[in-house]
PDB file of C-alpha atoms and ligand atoms in Angstrom:
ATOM      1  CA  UNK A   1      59.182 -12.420  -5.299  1.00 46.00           C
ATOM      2  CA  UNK A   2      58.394  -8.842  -6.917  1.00 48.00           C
ATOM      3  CA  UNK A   3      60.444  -6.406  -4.775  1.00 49.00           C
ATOM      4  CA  UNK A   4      56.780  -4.213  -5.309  1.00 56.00           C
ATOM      5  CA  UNK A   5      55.143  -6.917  -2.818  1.00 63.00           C
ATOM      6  CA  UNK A   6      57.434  -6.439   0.105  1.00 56.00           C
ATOM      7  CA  UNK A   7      55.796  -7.997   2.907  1.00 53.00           C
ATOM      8  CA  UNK A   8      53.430  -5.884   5.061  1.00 55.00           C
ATOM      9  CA  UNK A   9      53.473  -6.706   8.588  1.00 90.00           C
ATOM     10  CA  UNK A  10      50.585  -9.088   7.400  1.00 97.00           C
ATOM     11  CA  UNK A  11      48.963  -9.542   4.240  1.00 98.00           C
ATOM     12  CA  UNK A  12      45.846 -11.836   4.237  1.00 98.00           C
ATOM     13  CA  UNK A  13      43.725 -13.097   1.304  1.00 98.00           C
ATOM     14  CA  UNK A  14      40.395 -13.800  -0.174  1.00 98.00           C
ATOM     15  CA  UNK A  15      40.296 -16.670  -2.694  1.00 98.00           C
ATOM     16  CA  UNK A  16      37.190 -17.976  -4.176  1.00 97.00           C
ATOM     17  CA  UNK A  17      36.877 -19.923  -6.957  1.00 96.00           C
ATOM     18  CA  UNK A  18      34.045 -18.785  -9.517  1.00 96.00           C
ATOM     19  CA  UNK A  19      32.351 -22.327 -10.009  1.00 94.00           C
ATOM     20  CA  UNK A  20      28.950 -20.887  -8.648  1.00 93.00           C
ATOM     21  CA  UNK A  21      27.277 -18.616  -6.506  1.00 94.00           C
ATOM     22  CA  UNK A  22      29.520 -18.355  -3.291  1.00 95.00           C
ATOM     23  CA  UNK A  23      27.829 -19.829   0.337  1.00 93.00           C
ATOM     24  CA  UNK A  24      27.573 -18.592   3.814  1.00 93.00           C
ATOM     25  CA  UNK A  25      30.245 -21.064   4.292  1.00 92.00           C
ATOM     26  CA  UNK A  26      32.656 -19.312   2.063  1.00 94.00           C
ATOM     27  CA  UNK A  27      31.644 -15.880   3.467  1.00 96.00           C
ATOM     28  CA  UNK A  28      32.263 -16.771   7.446  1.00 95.00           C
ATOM     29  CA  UNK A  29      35.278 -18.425   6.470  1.00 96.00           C
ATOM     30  CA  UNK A  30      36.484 -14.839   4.666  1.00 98.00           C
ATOM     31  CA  UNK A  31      34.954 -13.126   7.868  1.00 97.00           C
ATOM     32  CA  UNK A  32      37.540 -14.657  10.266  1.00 97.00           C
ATOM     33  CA  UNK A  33      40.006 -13.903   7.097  1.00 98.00           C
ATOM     34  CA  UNK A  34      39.204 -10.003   7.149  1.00 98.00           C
ATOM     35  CA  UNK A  35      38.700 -10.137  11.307  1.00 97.00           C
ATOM     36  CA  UNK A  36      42.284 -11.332  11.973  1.00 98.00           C
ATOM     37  CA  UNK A  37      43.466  -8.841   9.006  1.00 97.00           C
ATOM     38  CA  UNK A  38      41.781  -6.290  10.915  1.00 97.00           C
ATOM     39  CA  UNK A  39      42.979  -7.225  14.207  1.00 96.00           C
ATOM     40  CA  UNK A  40      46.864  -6.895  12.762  1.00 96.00           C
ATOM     41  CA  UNK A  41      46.178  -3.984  10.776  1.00 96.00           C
ATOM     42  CA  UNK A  42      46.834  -5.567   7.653  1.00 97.00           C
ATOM     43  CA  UNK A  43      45.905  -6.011   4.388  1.00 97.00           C
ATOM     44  CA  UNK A  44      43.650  -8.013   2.540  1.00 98.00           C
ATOM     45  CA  UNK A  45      43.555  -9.290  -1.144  1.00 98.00           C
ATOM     46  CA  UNK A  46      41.245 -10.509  -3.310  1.00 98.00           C
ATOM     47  CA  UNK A  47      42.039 -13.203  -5.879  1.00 98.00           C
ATOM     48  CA  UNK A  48      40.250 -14.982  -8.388  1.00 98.00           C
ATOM     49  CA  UNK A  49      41.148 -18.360  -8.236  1.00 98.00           C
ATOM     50  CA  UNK A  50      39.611 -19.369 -12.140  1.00 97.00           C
ATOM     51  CA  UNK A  51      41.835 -21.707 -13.413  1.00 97.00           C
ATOM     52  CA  UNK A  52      39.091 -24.447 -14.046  1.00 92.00           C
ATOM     53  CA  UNK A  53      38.126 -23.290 -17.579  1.00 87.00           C
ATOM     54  CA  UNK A  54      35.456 -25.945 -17.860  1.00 89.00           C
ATOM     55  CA  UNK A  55      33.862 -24.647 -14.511  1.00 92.00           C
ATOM     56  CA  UNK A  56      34.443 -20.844 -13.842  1.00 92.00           C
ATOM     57  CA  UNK A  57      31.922 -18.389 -15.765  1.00 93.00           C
ATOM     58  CA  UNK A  58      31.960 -15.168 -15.816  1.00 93.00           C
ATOM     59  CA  UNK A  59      28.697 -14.274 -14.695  1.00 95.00           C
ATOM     60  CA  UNK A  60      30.393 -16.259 -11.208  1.00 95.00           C
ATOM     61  CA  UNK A  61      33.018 -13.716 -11.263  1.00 96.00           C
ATOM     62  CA  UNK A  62      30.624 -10.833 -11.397  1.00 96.00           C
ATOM     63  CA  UNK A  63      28.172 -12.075  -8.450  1.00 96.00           C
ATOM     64  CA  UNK A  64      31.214 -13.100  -6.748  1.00 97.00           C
ATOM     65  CA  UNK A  65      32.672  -9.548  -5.959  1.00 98.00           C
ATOM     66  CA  UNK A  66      29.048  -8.339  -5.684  1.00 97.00           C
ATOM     67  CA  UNK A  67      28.077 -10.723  -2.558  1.00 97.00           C
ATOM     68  CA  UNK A  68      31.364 -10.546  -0.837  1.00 98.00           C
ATOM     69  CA  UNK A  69      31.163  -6.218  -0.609  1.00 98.00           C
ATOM     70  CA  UNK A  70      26.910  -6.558   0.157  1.00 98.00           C
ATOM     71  CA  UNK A  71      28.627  -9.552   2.866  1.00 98.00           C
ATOM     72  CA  UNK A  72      30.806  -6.671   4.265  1.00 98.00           C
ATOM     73  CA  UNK A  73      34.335  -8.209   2.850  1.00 98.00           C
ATOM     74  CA  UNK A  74      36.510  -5.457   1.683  1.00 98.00           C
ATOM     75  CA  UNK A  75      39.835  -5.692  -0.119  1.00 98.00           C
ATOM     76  CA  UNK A  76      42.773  -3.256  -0.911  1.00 97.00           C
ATOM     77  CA  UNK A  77      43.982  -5.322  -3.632  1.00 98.00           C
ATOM     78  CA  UNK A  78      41.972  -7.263  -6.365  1.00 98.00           C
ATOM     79  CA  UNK A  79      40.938  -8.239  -9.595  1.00 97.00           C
ATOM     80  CA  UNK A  80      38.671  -5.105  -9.616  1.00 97.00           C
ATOM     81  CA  UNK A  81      40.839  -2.437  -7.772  1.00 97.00           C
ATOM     82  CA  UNK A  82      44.431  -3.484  -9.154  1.00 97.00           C
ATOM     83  CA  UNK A  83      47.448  -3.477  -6.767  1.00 97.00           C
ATOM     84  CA  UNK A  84      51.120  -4.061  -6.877  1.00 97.00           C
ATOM     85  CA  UNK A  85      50.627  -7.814  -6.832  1.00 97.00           C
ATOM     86  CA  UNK A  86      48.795  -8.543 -10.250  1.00 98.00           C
ATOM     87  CA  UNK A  87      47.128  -9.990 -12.229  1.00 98.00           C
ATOM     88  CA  UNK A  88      44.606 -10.946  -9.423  1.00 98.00           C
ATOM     89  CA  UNK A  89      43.108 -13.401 -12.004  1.00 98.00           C
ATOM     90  CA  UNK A  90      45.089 -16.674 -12.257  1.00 98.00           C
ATOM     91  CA  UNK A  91      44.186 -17.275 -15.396  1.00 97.00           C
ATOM     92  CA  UNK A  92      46.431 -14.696 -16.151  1.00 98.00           C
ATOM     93  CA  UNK A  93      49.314 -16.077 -14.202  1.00 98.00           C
ATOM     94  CA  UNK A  94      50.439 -18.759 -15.982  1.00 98.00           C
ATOM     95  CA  UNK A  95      53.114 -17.962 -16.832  1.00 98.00           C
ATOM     96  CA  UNK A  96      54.799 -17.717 -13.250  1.00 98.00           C
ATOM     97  CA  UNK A  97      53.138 -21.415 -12.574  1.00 98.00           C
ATOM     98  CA  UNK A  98      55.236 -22.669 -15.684  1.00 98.00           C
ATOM     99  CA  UNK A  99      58.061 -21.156 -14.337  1.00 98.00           C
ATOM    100  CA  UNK A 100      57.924 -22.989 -11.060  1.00 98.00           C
ATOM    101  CA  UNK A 101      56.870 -25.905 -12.475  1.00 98.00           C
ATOM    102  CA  UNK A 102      60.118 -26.110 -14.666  1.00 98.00           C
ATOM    103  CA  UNK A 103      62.600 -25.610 -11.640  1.00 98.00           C
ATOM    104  CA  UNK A 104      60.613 -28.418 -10.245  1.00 98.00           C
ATOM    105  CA  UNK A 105      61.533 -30.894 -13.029  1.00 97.00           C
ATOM    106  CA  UNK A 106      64.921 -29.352 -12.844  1.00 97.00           C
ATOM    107  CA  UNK A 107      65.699 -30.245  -9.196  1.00 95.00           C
ATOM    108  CA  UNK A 108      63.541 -34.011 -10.119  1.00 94.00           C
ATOM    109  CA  UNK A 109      60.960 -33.494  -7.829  1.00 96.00           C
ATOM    110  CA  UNK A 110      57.920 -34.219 -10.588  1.00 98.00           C
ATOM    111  CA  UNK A 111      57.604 -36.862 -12.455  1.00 98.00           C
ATOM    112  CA  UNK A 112      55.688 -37.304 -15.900  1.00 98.00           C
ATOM    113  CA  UNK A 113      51.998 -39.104 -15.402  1.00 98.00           C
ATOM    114  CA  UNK A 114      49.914 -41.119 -17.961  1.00 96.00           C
ATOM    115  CA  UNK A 115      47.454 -42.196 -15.413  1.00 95.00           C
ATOM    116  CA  UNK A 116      44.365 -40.673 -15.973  1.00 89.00           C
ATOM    117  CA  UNK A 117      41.849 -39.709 -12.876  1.00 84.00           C
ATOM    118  CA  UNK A 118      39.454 -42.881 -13.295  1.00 86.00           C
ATOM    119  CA  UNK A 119      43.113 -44.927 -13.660  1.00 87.00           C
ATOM    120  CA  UNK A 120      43.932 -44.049 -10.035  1.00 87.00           C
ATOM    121  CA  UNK A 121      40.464 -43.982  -9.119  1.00 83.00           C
ATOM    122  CA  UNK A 122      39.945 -47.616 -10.045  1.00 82.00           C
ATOM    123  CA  UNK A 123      43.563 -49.031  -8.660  1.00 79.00           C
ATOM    124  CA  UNK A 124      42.402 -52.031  -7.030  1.00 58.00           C
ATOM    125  CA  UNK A 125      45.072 -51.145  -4.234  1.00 65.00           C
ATOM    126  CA  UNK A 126      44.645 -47.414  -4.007  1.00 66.00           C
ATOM    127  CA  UNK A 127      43.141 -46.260  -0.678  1.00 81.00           C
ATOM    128  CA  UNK A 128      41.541 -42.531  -0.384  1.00 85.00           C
ATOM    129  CA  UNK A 129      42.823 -39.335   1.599  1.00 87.00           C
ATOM    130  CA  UNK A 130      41.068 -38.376   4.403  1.00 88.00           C
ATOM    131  CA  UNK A 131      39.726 -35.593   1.750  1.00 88.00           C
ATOM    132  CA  UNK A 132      38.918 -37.805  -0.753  1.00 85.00           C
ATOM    133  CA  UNK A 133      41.887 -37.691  -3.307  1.00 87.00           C
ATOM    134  CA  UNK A 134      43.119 -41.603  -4.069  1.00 89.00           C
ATOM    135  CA  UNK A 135      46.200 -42.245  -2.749  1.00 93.00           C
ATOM    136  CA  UNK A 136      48.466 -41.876  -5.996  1.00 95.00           C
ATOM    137  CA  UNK A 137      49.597 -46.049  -6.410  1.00 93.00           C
ATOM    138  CA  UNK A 138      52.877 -44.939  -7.890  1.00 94.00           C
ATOM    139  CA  UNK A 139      52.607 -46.627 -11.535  1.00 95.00           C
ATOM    140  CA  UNK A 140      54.189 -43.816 -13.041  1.00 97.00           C
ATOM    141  CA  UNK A 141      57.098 -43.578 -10.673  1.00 97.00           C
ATOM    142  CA  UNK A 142      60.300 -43.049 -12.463  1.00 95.00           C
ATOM    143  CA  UNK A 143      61.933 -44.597 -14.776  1.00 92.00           C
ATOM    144  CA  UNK A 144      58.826 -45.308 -15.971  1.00 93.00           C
ATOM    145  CA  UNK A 145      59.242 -45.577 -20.377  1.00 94.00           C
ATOM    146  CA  UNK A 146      55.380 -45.151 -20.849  1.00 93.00           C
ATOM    147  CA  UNK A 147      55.267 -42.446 -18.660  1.00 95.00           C
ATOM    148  CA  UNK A 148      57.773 -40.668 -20.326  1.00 92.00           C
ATOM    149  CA  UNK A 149      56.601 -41.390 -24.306  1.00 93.00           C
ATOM    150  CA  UNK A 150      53.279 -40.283 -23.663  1.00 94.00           C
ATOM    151  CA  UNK A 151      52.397 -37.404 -25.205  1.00 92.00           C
ATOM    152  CA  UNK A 152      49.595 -36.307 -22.772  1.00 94.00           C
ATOM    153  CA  UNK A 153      50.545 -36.085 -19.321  1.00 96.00           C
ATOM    154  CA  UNK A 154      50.082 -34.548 -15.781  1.00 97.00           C
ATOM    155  CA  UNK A 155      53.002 -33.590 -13.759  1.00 98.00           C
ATOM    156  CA  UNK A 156      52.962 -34.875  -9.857  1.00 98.00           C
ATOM    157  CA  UNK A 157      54.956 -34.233  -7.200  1.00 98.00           C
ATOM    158  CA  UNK A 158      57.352 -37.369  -5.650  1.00 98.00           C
ATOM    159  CA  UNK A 159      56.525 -37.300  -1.794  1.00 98.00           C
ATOM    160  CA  UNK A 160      58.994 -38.883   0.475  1.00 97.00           C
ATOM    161  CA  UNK A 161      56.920 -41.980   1.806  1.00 96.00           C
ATOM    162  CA  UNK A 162      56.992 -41.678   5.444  1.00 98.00           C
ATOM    163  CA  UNK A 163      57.944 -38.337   5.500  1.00 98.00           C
ATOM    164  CA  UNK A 164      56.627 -36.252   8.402  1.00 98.00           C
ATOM    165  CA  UNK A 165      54.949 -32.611   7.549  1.00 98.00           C
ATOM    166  CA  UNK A 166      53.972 -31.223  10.783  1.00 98.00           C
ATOM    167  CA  UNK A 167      52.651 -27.546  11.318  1.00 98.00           C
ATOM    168  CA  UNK A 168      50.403 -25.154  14.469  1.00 98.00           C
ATOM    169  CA  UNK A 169      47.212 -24.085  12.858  1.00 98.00           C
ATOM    170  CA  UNK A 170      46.276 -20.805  14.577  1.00 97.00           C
ATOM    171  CA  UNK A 171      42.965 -22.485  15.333  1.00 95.00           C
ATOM    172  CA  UNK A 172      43.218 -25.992  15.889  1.00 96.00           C
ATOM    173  CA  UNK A 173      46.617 -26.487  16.826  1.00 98.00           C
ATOM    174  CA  UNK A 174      49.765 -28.795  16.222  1.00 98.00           C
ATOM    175  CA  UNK A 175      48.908 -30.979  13.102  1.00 98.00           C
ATOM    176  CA  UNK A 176      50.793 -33.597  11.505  1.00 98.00           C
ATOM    177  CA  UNK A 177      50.360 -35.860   8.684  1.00 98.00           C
ATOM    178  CA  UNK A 178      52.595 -38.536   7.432  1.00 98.00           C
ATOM    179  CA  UNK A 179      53.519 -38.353   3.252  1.00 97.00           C
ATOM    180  CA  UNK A 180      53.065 -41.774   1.501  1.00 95.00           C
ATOM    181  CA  UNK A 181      50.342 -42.548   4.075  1.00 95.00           C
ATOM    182  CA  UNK A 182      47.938 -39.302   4.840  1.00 96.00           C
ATOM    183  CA  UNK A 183      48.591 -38.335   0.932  1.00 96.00           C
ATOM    184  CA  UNK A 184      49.978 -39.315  -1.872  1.00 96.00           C
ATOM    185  CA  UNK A 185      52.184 -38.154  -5.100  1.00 97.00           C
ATOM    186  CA  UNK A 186      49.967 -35.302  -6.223  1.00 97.00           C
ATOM    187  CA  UNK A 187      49.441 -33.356  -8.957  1.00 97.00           C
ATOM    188  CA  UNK A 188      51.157 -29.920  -9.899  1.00 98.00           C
ATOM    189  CA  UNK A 189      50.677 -29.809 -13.807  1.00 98.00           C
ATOM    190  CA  UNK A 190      47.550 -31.056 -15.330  1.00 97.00           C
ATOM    191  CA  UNK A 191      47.180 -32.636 -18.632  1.00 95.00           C
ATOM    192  CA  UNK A 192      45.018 -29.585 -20.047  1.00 95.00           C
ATOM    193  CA  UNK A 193      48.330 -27.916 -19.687  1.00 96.00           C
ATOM    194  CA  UNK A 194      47.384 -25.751 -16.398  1.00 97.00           C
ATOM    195  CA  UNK A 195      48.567 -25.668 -13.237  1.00 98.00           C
ATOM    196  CA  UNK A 196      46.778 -27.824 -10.337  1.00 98.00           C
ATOM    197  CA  UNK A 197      45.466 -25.865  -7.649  1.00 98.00           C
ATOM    198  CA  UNK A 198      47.962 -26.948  -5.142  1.00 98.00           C
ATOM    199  CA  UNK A 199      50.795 -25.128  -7.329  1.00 98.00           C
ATOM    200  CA  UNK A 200      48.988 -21.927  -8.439  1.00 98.00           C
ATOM    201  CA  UNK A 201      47.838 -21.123  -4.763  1.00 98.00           C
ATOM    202  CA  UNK A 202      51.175 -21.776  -3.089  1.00 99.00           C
ATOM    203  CA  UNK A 203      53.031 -19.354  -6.280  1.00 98.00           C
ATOM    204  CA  UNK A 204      50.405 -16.777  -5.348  1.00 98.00           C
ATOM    205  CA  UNK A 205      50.484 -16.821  -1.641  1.00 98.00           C
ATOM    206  CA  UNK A 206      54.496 -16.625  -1.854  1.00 98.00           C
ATOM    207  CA  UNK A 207      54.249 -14.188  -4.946  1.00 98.00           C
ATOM    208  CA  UNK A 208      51.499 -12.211  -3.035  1.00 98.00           C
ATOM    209  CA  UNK A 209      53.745 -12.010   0.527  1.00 97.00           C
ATOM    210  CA  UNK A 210      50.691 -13.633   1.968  1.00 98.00           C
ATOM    211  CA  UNK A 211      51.461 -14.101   5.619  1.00 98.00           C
ATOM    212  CA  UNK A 212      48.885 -16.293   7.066  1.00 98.00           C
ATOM    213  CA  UNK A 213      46.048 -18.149   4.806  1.00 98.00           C
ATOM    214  CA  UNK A 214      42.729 -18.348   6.254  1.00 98.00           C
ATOM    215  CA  UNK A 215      40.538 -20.926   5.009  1.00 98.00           C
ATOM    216  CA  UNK A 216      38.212 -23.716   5.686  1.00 96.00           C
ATOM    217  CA  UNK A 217      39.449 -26.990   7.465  1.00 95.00           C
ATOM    218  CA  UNK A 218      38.950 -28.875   4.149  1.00 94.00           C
ATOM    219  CA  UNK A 219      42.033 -28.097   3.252  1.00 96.00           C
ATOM    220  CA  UNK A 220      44.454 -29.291   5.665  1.00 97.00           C
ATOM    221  CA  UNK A 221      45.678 -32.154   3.967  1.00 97.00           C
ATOM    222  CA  UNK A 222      46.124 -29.661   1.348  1.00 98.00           C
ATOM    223  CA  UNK A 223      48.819 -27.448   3.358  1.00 98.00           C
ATOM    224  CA  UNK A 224      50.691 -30.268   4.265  1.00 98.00           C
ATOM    225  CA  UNK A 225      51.198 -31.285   0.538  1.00 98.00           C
ATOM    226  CA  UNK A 226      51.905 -26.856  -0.218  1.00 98.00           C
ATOM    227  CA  UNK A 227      53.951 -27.249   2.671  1.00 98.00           C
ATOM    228  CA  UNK A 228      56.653 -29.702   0.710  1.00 98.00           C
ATOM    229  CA  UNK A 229      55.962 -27.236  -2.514  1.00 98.00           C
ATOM    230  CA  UNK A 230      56.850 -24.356  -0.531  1.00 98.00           C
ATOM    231  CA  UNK A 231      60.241 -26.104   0.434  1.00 98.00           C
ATOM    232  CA  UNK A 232      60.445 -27.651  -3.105  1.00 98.00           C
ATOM    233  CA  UNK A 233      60.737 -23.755  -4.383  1.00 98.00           C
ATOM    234  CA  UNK A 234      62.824 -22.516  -1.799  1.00 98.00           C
ATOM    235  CA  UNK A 235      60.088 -19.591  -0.709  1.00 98.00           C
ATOM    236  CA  UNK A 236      59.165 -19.333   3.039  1.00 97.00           C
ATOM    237  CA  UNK A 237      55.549 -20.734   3.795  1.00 98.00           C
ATOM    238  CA  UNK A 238      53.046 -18.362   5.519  1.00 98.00           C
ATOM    239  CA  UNK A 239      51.130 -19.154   8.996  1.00 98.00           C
ATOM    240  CA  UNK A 240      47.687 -20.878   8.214  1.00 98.00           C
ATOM    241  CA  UNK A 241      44.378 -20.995   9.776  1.00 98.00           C
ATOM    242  CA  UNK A 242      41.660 -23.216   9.184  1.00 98.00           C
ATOM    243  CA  UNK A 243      38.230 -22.525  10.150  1.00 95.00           C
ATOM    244  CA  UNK A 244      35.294 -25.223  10.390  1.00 90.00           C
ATOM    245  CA  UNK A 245      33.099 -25.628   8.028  1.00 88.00           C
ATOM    246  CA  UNK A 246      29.739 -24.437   8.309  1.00 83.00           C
ATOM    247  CA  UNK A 247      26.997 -27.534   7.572  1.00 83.00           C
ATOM    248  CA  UNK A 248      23.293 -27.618   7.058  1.00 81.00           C
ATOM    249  CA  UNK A 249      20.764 -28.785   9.075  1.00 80.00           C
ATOM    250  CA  UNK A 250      21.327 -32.373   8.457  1.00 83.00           C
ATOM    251  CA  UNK A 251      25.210 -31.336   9.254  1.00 80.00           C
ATOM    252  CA  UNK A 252      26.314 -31.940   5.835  1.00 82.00           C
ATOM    253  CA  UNK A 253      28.664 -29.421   4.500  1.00 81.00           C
ATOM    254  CA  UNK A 254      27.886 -26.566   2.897  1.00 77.00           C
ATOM    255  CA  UNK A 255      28.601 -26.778  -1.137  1.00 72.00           C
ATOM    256  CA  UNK A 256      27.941 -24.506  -4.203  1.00 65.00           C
ATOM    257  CA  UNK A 257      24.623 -26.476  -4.859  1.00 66.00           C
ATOM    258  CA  UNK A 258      23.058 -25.453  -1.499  1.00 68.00           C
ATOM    259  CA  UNK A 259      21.341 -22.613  -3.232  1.00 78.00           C
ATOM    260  CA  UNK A 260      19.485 -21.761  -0.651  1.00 72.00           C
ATOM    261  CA  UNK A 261      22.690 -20.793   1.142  1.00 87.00           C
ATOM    262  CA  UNK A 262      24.185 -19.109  -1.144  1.00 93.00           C
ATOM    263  CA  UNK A 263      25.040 -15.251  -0.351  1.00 95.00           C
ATOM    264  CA  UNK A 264      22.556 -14.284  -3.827  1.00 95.00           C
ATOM    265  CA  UNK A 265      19.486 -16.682  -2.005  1.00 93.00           C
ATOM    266  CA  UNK A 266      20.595 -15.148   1.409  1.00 94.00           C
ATOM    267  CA  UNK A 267      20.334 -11.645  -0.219  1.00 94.00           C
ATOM    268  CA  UNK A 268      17.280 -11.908  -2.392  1.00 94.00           C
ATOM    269  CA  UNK A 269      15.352 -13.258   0.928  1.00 94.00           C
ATOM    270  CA  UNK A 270      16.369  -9.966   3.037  1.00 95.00           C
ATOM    271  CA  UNK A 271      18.896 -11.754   5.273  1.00 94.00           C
ATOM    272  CA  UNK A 272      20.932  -8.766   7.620  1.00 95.00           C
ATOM    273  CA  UNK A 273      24.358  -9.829   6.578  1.00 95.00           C
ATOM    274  CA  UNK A 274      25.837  -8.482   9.911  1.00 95.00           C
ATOM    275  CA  UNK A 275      23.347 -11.395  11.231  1.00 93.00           C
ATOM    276  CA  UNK A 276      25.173 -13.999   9.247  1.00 94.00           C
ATOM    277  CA  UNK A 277      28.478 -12.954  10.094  1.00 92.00           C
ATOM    278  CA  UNK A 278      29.230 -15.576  12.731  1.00 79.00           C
ATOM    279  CA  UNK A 279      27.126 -18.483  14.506  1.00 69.00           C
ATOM    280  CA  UNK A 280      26.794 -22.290  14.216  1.00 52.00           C
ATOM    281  CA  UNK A 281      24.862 -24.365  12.134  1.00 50.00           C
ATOM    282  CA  UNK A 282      23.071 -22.649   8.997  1.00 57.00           C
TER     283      UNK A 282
HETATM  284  N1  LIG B 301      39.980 -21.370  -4.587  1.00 77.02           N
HETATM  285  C1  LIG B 301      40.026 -22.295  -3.513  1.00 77.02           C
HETATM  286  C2  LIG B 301      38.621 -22.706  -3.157  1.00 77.02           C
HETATM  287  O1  LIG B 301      37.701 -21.970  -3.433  1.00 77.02           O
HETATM  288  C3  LIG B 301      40.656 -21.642  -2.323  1.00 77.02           C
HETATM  289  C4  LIG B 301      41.634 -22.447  -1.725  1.00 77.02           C
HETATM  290  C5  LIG B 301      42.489 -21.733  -0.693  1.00 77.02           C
HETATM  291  O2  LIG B 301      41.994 -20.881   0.047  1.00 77.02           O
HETATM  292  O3  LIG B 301      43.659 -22.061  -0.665  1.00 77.02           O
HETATM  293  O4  LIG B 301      38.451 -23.769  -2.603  1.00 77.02           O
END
């Protein structure tokens, strides 16, 4: 870590993804974020999560820091206002992603990957996550020659199958998932030549001296495979919290395509955003 980004007593974070216009989902989910901030008198950041080059527009990253501040979500450190954590873009980090990425293939805890996505989609044997990913069917498990001729590969991490990653979310709890069963070997390096999400966040968090991650219950699956990065990389995990997701009136979840929902269509409409801070069902 950057002796600049000595921990604060607690250092939350904002991190949205510009893919399209953020949701009310996205914005209670940051609420809780900035209330327990608030409540600890800490500090919150701001970072643009736009590593999906194919996906993240600029125009997204405009609107994006527009709705959250008309929302009421305020930052100290960010993409717009600097801080002694940057670059707040991640597009811009990538070079701290390729350097954990190498000391993972030093210690031989990745292993090259010719599969494509439709190749583990389609395994005839390969059952799905709880949150959707396929359950990696290990073809490219080392030593495997083809893997390691290709010339156009992903990088994935080796989980220990029946490995136990247990950890207390501050909202729901004790949680535990079992590696090789709950998930599989997942990605860290993608064959674009960028990091996956599940590396760049858990570089930032540790980079950032995040100390507890707020976000939406989606993603629990997803902390227990950061959980075995963090301890892959030697760096000390923060506390996480997820929050439920916020669903429609047919209680499907909220996504970017709701555009009704979205904090622009909220806005445009006259919604109070103090209104829409906290409550059930949109
Ligand atoms: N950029 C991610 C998303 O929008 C955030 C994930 C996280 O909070 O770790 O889904």
């Amino acid at each position: 870590m950057d002796g600049t980004c000595a921990p604060s007593p607690y250092r939350g974070r904002l991190a949205p993804s510009p893919t399209g216009y953020l949701h009310l989902g996205h914005a209670r989910t940051f609420w809780t974020a900035q209330q327990r901030a608030r409540q600890h008198g800490g500090t919150m950041i701001l970072r643009n999560e736009d590593l999906d080059g194919a996906r993240c527009r600029p125009e997204f990253v405009a609107a994006m820091l527009e709705d959250l501040k008309w929302f009421g979500l305020e930052w100290s450190e960010g993409p717009d206002c600097g801080g002694s954590c940057g670059p707040y873009h991640q597009s811009e980090r990538v070079a701290m992603y390729r350097a954990a990425l190498d000391r993972l293939r030093e210690t031989r805890l990745v292993y090259p990957c010719c599969c494509s996505r439709k190749d583990v989609q389609h395994a005839a044997s390969a059952p799905h996550a709880e949150d959707g990913e396929p359950l990696y069917p290990g073809t490219c498990r080392p030593p495997s020659p083809a893997a390691q001729a290709a010339s156009r590969v992903c990088w994935r991490f080796l989980v220990r199958e029946g490995e136990v990653v247990e950890f207390v979310d501050g909202q729901r709890g004790p949680q535990r998932f079992v590696a090789g069963r709950d998930f599989g070997d997942f990605p860290v390096w993608r064959t674009d030549d960028l990091p996956s999400y599940q590396l760049a966040v858990v570089v930032d968090d540790a980079a950032m001296g995040i100390t507890e991650v707020v976000r939406g219950e989606d993603l629990l699956l997803s902390t227990a495979r950061q959980l075995l990065l963090y301890r892959a990389l030697a760096l000390a995990p923060p506390a996480f919290l997820h929050c439920p997701l916020v669903r429609d009136t047919h209680g499907e979840r909220l996504a970017k395509r709701h555009d009704a929902l979205s904090l622009r269509a909220l806005r445009a409409a006259g919604a109070d955003p103090v209104a829409l801070r906290t409550g059930g069902a949109a």
